[in-house]
Short mmCIF file of C-alpha atoms (C1' of nucleotides) in Angstrom, two decimals:
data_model
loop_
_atom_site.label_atom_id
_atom_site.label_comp_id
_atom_site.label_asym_id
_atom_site.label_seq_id
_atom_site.Cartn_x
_atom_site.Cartn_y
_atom_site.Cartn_z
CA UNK G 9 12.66 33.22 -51.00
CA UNK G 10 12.38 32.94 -54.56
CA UNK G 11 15.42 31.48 -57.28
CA UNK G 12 18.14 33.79 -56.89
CA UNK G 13 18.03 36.38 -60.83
CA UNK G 14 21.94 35.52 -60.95
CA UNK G 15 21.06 31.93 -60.38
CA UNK G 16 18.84 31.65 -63.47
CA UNK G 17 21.30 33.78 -65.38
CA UNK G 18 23.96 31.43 -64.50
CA UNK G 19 22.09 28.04 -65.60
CA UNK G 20 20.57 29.56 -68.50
CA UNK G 21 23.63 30.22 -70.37
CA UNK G 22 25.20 27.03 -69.42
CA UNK G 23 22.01 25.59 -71.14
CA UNK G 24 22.47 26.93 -73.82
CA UNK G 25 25.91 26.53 -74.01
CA UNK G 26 25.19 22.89 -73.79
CA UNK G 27 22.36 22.39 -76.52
CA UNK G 28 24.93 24.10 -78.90
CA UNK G 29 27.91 22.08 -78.29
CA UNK G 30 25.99 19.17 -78.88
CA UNK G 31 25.25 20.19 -82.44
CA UNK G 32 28.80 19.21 -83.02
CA UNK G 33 29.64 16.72 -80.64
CA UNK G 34 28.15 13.88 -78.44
CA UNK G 35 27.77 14.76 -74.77
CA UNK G 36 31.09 12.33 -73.71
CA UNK G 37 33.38 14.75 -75.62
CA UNK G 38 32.31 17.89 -73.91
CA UNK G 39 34.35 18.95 -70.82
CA UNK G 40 33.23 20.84 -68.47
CA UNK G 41 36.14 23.40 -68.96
CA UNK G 42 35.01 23.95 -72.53
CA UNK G 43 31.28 24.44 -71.55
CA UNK G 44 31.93 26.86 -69.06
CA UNK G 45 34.18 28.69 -71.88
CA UNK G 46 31.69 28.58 -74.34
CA UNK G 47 28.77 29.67 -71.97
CA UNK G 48 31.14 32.45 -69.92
CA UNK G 49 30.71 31.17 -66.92
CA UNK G 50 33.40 30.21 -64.32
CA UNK G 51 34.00 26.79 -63.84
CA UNK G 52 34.15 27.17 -60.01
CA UNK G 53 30.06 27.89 -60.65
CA UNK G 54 29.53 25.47 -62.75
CA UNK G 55 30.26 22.99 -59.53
CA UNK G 56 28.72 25.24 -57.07
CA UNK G 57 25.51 23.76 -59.11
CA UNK G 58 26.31 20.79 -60.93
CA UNK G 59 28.73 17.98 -60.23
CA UNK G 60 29.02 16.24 -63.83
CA UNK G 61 28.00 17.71 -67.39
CA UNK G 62 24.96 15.05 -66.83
CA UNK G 63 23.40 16.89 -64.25
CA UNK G 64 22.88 19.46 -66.18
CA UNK G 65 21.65 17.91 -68.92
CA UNK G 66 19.04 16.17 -66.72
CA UNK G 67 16.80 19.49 -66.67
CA UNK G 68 16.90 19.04 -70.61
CA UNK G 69 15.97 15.31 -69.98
CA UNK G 70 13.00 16.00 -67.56
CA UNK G 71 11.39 18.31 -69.79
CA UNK G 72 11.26 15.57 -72.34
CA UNK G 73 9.92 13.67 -70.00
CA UNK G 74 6.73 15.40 -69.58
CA UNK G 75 6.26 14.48 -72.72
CA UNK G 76 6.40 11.37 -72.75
CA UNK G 77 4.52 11.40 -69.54
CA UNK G 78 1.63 13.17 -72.06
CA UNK G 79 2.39 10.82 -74.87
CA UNK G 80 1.38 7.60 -73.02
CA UNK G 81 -1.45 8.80 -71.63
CA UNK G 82 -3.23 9.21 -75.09
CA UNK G 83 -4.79 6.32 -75.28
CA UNK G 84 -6.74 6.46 -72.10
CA UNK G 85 -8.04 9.95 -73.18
CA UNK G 86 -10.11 7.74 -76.37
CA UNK G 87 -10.98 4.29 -74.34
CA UNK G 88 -12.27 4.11 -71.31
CA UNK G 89 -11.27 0.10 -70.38
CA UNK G 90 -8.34 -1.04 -72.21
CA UNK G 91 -8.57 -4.24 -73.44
CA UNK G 92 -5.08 -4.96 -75.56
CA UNK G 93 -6.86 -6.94 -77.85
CA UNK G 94 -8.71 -3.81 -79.31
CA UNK G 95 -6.06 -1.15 -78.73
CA UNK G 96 -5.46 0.46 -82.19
CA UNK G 97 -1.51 0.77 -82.41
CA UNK G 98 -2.84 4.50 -83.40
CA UNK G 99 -3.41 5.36 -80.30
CA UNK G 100 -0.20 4.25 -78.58
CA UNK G 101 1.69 7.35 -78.81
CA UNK G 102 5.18 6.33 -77.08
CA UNK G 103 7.05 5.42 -80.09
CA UNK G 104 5.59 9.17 -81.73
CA UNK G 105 7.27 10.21 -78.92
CA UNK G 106 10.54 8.70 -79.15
CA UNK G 107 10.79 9.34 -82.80
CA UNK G 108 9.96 12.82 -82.18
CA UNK G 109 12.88 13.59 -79.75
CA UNK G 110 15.02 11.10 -82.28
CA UNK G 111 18.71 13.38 -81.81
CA UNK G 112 17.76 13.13 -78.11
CA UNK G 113 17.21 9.78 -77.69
CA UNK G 114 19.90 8.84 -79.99
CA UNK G 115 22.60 10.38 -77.21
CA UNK G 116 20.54 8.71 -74.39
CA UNK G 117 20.93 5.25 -75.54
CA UNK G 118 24.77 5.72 -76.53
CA UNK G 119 27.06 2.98 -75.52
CA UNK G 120 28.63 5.72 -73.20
CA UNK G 121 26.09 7.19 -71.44
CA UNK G 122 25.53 5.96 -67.84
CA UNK G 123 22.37 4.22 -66.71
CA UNK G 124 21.37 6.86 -64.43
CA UNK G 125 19.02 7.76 -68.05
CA UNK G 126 18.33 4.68 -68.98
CA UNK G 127 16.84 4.80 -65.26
CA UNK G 128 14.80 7.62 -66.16
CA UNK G 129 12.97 6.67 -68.87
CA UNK G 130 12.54 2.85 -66.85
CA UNK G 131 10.36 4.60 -63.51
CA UNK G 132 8.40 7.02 -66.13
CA UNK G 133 7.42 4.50 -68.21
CA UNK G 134 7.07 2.29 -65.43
CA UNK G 135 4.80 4.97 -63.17
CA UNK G 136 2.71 4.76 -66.31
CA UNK G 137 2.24 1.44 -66.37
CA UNK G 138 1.68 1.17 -62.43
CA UNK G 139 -1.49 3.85 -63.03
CA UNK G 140 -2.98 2.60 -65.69
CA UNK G 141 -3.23 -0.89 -64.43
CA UNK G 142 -4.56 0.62 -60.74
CA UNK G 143 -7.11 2.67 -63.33
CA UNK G 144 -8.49 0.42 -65.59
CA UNK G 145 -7.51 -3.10 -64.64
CA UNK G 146 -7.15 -5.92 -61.55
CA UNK G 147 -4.62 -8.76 -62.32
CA UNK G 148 -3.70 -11.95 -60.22
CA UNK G 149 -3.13 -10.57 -56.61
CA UNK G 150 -0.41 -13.03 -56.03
CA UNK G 151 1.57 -11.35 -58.93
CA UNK G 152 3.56 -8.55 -57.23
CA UNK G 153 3.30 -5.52 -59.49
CA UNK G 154 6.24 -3.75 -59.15
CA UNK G 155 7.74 -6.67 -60.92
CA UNK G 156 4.72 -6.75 -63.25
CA UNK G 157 5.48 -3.08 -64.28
CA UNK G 158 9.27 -3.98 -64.34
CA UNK G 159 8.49 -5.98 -67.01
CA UNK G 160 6.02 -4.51 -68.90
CA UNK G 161 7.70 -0.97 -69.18
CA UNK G 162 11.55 -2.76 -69.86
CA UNK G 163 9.67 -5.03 -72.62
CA UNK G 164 8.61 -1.88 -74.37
CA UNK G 165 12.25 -0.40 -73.97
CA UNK G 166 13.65 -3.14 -75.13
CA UNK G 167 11.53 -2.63 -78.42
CA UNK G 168 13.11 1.19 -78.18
CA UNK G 169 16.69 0.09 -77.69
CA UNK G 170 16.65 -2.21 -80.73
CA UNK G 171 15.11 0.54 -82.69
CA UNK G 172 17.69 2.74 -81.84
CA UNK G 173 20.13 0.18 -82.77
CA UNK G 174 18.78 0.44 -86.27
CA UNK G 175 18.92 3.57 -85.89
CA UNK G 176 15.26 4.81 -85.98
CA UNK G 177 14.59 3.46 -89.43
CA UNK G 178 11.56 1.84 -89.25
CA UNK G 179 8.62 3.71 -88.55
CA UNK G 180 6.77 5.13 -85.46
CA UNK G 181 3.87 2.86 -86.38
CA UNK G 182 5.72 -0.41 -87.38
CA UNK G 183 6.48 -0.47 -83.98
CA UNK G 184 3.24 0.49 -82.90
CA UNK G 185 1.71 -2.58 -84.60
CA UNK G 186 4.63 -4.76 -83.71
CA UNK G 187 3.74 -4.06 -79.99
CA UNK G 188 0.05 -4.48 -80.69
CA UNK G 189 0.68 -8.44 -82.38
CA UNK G 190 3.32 -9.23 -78.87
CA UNK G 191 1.05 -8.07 -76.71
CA UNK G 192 -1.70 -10.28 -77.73
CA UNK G 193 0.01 -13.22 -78.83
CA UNK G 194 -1.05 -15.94 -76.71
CA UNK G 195 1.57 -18.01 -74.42
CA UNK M 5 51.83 -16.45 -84.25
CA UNK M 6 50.74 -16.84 -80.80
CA UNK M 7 49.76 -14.19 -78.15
CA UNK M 8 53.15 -12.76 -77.20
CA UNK M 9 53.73 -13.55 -73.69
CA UNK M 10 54.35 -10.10 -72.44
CA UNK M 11 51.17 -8.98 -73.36
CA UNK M 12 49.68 -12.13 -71.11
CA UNK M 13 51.70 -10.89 -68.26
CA UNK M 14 50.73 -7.17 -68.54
CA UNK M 15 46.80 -8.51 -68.90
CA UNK M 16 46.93 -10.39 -66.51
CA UNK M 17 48.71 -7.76 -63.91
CA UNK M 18 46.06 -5.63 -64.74
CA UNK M 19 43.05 -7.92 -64.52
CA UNK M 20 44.16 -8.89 -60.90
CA UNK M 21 44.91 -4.92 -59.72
CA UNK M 22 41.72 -4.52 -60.74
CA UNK M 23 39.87 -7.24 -59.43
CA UNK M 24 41.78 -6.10 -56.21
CA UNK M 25 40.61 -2.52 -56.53
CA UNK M 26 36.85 -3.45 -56.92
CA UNK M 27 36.99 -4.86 -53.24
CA UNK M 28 37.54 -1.19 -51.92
CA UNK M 29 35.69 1.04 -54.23
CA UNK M 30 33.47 1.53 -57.19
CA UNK M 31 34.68 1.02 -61.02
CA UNK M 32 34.12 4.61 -61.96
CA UNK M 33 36.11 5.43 -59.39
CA UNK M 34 39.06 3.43 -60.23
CA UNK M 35 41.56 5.87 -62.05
CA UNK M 36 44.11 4.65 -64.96
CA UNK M 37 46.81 5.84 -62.93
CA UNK M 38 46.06 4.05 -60.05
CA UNK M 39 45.31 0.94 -61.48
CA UNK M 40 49.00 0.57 -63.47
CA UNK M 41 50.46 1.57 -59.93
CA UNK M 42 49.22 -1.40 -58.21
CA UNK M 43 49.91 -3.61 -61.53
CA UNK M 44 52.98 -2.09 -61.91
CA UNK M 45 52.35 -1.56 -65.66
CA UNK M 46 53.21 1.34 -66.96
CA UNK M 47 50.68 3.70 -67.78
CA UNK M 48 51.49 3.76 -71.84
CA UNK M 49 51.66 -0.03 -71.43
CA UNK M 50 47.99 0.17 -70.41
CA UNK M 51 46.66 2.38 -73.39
CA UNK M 52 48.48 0.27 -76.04
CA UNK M 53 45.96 -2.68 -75.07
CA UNK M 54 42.72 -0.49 -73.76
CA UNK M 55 41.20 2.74 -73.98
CA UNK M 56 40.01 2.52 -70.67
CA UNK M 57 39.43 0.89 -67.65
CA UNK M 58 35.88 -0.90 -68.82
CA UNK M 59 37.56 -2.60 -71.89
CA UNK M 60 39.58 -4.45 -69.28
CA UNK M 61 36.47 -4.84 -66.94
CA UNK M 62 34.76 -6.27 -70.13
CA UNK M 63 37.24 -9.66 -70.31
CA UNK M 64 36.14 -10.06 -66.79
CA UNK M 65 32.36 -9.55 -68.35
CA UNK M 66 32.29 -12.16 -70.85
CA UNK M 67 33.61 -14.66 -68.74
CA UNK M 68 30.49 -14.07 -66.89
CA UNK M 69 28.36 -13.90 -69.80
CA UNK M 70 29.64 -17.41 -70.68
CA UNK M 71 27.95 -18.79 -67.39
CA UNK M 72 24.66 -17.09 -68.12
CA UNK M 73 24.47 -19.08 -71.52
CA UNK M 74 24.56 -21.95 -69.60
CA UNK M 75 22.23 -21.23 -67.00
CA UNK M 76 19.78 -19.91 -69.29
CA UNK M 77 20.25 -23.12 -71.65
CA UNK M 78 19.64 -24.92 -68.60
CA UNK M 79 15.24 -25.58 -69.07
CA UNK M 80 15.77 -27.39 -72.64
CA UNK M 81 18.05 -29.89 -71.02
CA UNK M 82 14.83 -31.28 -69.21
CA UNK M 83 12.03 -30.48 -71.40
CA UNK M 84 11.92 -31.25 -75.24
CA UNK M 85 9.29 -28.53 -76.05
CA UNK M 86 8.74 -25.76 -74.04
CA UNK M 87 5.26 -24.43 -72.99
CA UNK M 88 5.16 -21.88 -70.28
CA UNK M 89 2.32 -23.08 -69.05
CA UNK M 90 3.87 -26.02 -67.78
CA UNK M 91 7.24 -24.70 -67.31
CA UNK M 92 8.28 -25.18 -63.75
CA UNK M 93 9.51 -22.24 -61.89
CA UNK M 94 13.72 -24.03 -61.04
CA UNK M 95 13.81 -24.84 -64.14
CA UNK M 96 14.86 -21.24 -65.26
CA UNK M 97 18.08 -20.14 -63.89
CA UNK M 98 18.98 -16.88 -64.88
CA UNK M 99 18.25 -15.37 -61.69
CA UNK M 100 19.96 -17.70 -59.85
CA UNK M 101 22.81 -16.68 -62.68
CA UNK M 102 22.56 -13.10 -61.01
CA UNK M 103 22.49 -14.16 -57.32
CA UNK M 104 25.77 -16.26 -58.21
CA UNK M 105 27.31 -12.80 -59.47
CA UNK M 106 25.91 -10.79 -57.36
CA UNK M 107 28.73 -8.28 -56.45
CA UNK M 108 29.66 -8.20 -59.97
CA UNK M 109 25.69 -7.14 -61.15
CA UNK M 110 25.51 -4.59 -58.06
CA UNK M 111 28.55 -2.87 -60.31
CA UNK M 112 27.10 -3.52 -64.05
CA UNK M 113 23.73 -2.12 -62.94
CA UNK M 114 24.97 0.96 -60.75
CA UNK M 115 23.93 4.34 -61.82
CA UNK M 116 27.48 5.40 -63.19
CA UNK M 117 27.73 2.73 -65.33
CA UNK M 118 27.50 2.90 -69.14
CA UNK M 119 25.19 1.46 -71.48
CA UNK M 120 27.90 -0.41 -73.40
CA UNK M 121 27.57 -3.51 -70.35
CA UNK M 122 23.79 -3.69 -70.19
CA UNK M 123 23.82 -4.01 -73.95
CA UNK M 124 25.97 -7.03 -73.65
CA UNK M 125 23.55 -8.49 -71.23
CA UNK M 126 21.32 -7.65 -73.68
CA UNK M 127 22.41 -8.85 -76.25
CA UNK M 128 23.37 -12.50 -74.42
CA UNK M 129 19.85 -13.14 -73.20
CA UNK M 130 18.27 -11.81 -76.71
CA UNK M 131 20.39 -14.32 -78.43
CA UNK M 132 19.04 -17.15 -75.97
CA UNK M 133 15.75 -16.27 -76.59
CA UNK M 134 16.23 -15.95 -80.45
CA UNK M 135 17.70 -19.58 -80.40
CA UNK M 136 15.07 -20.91 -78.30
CA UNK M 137 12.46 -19.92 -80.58
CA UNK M 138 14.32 -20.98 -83.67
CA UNK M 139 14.56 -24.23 -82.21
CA UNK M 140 11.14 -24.67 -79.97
CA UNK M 141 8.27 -23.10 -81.48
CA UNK M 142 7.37 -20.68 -84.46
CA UNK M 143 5.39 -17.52 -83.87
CA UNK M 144 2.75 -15.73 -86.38
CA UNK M 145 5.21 -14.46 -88.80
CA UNK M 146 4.23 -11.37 -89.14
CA UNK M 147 6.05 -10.55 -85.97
CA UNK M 148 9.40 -9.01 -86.31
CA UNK M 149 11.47 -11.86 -84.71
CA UNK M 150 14.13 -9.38 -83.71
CA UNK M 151 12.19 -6.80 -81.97
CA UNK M 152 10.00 -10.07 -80.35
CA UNK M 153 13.35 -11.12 -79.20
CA UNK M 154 14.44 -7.68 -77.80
CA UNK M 155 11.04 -7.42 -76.07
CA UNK M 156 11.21 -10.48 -74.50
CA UNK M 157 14.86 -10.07 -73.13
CA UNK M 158 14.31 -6.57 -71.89
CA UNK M 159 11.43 -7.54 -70.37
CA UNK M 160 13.26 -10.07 -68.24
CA UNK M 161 15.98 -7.32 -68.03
CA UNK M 162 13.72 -4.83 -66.22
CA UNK M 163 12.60 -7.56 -63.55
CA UNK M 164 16.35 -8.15 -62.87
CA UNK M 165 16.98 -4.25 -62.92
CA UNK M 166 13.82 -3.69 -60.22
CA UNK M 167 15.47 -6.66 -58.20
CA UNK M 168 18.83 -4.61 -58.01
CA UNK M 169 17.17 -1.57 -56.70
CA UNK M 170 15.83 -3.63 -54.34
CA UNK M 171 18.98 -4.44 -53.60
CA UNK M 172 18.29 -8.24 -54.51
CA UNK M 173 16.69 -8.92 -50.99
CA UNK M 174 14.15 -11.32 -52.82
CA UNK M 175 15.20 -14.92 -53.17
CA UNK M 176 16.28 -15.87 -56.98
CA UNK M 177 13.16 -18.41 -56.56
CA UNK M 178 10.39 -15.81 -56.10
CA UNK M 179 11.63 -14.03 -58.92
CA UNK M 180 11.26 -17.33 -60.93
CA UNK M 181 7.59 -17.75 -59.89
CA UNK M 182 6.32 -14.18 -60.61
CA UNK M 183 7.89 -14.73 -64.09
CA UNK M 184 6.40 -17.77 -64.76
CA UNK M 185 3.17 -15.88 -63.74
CA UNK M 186 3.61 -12.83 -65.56
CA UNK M 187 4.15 -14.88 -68.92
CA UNK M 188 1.49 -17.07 -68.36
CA UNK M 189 -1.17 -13.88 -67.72
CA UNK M 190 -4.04 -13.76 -70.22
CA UNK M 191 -3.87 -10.87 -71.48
"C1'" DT N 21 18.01 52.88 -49.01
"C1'" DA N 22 21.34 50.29 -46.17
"C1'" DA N 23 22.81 46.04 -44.30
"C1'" DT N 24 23.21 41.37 -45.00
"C1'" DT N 25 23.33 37.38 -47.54
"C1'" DT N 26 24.89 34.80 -51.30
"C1'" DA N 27 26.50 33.90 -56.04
"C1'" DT N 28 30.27 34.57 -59.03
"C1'" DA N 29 35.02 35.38 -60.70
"C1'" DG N 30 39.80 34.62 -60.49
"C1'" DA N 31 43.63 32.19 -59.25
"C1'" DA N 32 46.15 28.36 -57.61
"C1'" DC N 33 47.10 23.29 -56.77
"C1'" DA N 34 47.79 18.32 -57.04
"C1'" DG N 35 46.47 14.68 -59.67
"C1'" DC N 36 44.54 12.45 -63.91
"C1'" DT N 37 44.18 11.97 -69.04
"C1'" DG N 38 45.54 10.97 -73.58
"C1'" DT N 39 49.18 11.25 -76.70
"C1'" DA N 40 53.89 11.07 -78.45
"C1'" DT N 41 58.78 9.85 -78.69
"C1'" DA N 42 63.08 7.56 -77.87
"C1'" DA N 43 65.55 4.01 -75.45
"C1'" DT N 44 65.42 -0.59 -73.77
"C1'" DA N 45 64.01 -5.27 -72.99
"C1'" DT N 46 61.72 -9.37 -74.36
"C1'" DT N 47 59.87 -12.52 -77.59
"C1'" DT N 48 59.44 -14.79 -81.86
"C1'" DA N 49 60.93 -16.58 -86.20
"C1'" DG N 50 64.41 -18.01 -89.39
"C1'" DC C 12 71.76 -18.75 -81.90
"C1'" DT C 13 71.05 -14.51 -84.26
"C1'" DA C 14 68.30 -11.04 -86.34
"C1'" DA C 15 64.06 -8.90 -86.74
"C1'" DA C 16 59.90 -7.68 -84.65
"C1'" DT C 17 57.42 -5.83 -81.06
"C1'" DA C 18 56.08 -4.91 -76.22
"C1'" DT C 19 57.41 -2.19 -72.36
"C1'" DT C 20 59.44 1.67 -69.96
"C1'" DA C 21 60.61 6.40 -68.92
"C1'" DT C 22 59.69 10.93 -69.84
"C1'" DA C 23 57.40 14.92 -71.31
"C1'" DC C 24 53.42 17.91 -72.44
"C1'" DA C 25 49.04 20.34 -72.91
"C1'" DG C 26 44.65 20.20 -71.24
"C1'" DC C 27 41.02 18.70 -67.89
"C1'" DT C 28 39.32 17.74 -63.09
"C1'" DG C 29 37.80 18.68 -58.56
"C1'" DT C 30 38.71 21.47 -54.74
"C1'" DT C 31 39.85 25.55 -52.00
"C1'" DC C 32 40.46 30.38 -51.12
"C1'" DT C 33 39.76 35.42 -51.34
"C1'" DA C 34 37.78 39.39 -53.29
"C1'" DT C 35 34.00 41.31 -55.57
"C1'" DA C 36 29.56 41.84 -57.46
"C1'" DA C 37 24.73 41.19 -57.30
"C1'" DA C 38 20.42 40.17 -55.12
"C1'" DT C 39 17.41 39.89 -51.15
"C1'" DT C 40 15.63 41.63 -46.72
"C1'" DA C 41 14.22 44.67 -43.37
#
DNA sequence: TAATTTATAGAACAGCTGTATAATATTTAG
DNA sequence: CTAAATATTATACAGCTGTTCTATAAATTA
């Protein structure tokens, strides 16, 4: 029982629909009677498969994702034990990615958007942070490390969010190196 | 030229239809309409002061916001300078802030909600940590005091955002401990 | 290929949105 | 107290939303 041809058809052209309309306009000012228009699709199908304009643009979003997911991973690929101290901000390769998908991220951290995004990026970043640390390192057992990873990954997107409030200016690697000095600061 | 007194009464109607709302069902699902019926405002009345329903949720906000300045102010009261080292654990009260408001965070951090409220969080707790260090302590200055600032807050942040998906079932106290643990971790 | 399943289109409906205008009521300022 | 300023109401309108229904087209399966 394989995805139904018209199926495909059907989300495919709404896709597309979707990545050109936002060429022109964020993703709060596009209805879903106008995307449906613009992709030839009936509206009625449009909410046999979606229920908002966001749930559609999620399969967009998780594609990025992977590569992000790809992105943080990097460093491991050169060090075997990570000690922060000796991490080159080169090979931290989150903030590549961010600045990479810039026009994306700049509509995923718009005052309008709804969390469920923000969420997103939190538990992928977060997942990555939960491996490593089971990989490469042990930490006080009395610290509870879903709260540890909480932390760590909303620290780094808090770094992300005021980027994106300057809008991207600064460089991938300023941040990099930025992260690097925090990191090993000492309490 | 004081605030005309109509407009108080119209506010006001509106705050407390809304506040009554909230007790049945979710903000996002709160319509304009709706909400002027139970004020008894008309509907025009209602766009000549907001643009929608969160700019009136967003008085209620920084009332709230106020109280988190003073919880979080509350550690310097006691202590002159500040070492988390020795920092004790009830001494920090913004989780005890969001117990307080509970009901009110379940709504700010719900899926559905936009950005625009977590960046005022944001932005409250980054200035109390921007403050703190202005006043406290000086760090190696070739770290970008803003971005040290959003890290710092976020990192808080995403704590306080795994505690609401656990549908803050931990006590505001254990919270405390694991961040005085996590930010007293060699790293 | 034929029968069955299932996605899509089209149309209709009540209710909401955002905007605009004119008439009216209330408040403020002189 | 009066005149000017301004907030509120009532009404209307085009367009969107979410849902439901029937007919039709397309795909899957046996």
């Amino acid at each position: 029982m394989k995805t139904d041809l018209r199926v495909m058809k059907t989300k495919e052209a709404l896709q597309e629909a979707l990545l050109t309309l936002l060429k022109n306009k964020p993703l709060e000012l596009i209805s879903i009677s106008e995307l449906c228009r613009k992709a030839k699709v009936n509206r009625g199908t449009f909410y046999f498969h979606y229920g908002q304009i966001e749930d559609l643009y999620e399969d967009y979003f998780r594609e990025i994702m992977r590569d992000l997911a790809n992105c943080y991973q990097e460093p491991y690929r050169h060090v075997v034990k990570l000690k922060t101290s000796e991490l080159d901000p080169k090979t931290i390769k989150v903030f590549h990615h961010i600045e990479k998908y810039k026009p994306f991220y700049r509509i995923v951290f718009s005052k309008n958007m709804p969390l469920t995004y923000y969420y997103l990026l939190f538990e992928e970043i977060k997942n990555l942070f939960t491996k490593d640390r089971e990989v490469n390192y042990q930490v006080d057992n009395t610290i509870n490390s879903e709260y540890f990873s909480s932390y760590q990954a909303n620290a780094i997107l808090g770094m992300i969010i005021q980027w994106s409030m300057n809008d991207f200016k600064q460089p991938a690697s300023f941040l990099n190196e930025q992260l690097v000095k925090i990191i090993n600061l000492e309490v």
